[in-house]
Steps between C-alpha positions, in 0.01 A plus 500: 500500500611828391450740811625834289136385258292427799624852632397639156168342488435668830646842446218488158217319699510764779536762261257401318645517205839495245483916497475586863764186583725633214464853662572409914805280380626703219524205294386453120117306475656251312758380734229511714226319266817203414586436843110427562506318195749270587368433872177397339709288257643353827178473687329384194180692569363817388576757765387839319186529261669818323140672271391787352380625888797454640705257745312246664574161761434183367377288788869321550634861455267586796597199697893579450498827573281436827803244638743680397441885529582481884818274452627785229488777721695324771754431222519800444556617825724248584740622182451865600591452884838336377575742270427768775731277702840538318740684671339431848691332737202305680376116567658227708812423449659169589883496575672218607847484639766297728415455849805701677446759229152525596538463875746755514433789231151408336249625764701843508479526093173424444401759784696711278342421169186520623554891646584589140243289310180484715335332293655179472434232770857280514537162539810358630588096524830409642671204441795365342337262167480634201152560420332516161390838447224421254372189633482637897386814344789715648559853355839495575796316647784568707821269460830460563758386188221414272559269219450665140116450396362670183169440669598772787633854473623744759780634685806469739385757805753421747845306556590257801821286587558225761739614749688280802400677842614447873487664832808658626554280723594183238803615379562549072799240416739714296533457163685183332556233232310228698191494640399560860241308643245707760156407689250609256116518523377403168199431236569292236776376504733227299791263724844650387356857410723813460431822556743714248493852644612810384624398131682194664691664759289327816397162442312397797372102537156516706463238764134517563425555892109586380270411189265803487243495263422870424788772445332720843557198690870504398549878509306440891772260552812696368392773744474188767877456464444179349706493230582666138210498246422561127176725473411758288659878548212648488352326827833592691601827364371681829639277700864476369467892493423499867786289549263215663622251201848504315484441127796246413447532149231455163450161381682516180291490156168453661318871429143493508224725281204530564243605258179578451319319223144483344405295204458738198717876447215581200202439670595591892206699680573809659514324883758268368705768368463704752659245739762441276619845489411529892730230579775617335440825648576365853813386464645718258867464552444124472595346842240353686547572904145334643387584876478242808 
């Protein structure tokens, strides 16, 4: 069914005629008379009795433009309220991101986002998979070192390392050719692991004291004196500049991006833009330092 031919059978049937419909839509009375011509083509009825006195219903031209006249007009409506909506930054938006991301920075940015766009009611899930933003009908996603996808589009908002933290207490080996074993509290973790600091002039070789299974709990138990730990910088940036932790040294090679990513650049609403450009407005000398 041709809905642009049912919408020109109704624009002539309330009309009541080719004239007065070629007149309201500025359109030529045989474009109009065609499109009607090929609906009842379609329909394979007689819609329009056209005669000497003018336009007039047949009774399946009644009976269509009874169902449908209603159904039109909220068409209509529907078309004009989304053209009236470009540009405004409104709607829900769903955003989902990684849990310590969330816990620690997400409730403060969407307060944010929501002081400068009132009209948008945000979303946030946190946790760590990696959801499927069309499927779980996200508007956006927020992940760290994401693999290429044409599918997804976006951008890198913020930069993060993995640094090797202890209280001052636990003393720093000093730097050599072999590496120096120290209690650690840890996360994952793989038997025989090295930590390669500082372009390779600390190696330290963790012997686990704890198995932690969030990067708090191991920040919680660096400032516990209970060992060295890998965690991000930004969760111990306050704390190594309040001299509470020591930082021994980044992990070598292991930077971490995060970006911001929605599933189409072309077609992006104004919400999901809008958080886009928000996001990288927060952080916009690209390190990430996150509260707690």
């Amino acid at each position: 069914m041709d809905l642009n031919a049912l919408a020109d059978f109704n624009l002539v049937a309330t009309h009541g005629g080719f004239g007065r419909a070629s007149r309201a839509s500025r359109r030529s009375k045989a474009t109009l008379s065609r499109r009607v011509a090929d609906l009842e083509e379609q329909l394979g009825v007689r819609l329009i009795e056209r005669g000497a006195k003018g336009l007039e219903l047949t009774e399946a031209g009644q009976r269509l433009l009874s169902r449908t006249e209603g159904p039109m007009h909220e068409v209509e409506d529907a078309f004009r309220s989304a053209r009236e909506a470009i540009g405004k930054v409104s709607g829900r938006l769903r955003v989902a991101a990684p849990l310590l991301f969330s816990q620690l920075a997400m409730g403060r940015l969407a307060a944010e986002f929501r002081q400068v766009y009132p009209d948008v009611t945000l979303e946030v899930v946190g946790e760590d998979r990696v959801v499927d933003l069309v499927g779980e009908q996200f508007d956006v996603a927020i992940r760290p070192n994401p693999r290429m996808d044409s599918a997804l589009v976006g951008r890198c908002f913020a930069k993060d390392r993995l640094v090797a933290v202890a209280a001052p207490a636990i003393v720093r080996p000093e730097p050599g050719q072999a590496a120096v074993q120290v209690a650690a509290a840890v996360n994952a973790f793989r038997e025989g692991e090295i930590w390669v600091l500082d372009g390779g002039r600390l190696l330290i070789e963790p012997v686990p004291v704890l198995r932690l299974s969030s990067m708090l709990m191991l920040r919680d138990a660096a400032l516990a004196g209970a060992g060295v730990v890998l965690v991000p910088q930004s969760i111990v940036g306050k704390q190594i500049d309040s001299g509470e932790l020591l930082r021994w040294g980044a992990l070598e090679g292991n930077e971490v991006e995060l970006w911001v990513l929605h599933t189409s650049r072309r077609l992006a609403s104004p919400k999901v833009k809008a958080f886009v450009d928000f996001m990288g407005s927060r952080y916009p000398e690209g390190g990430l330092v996150l509260a707690g």
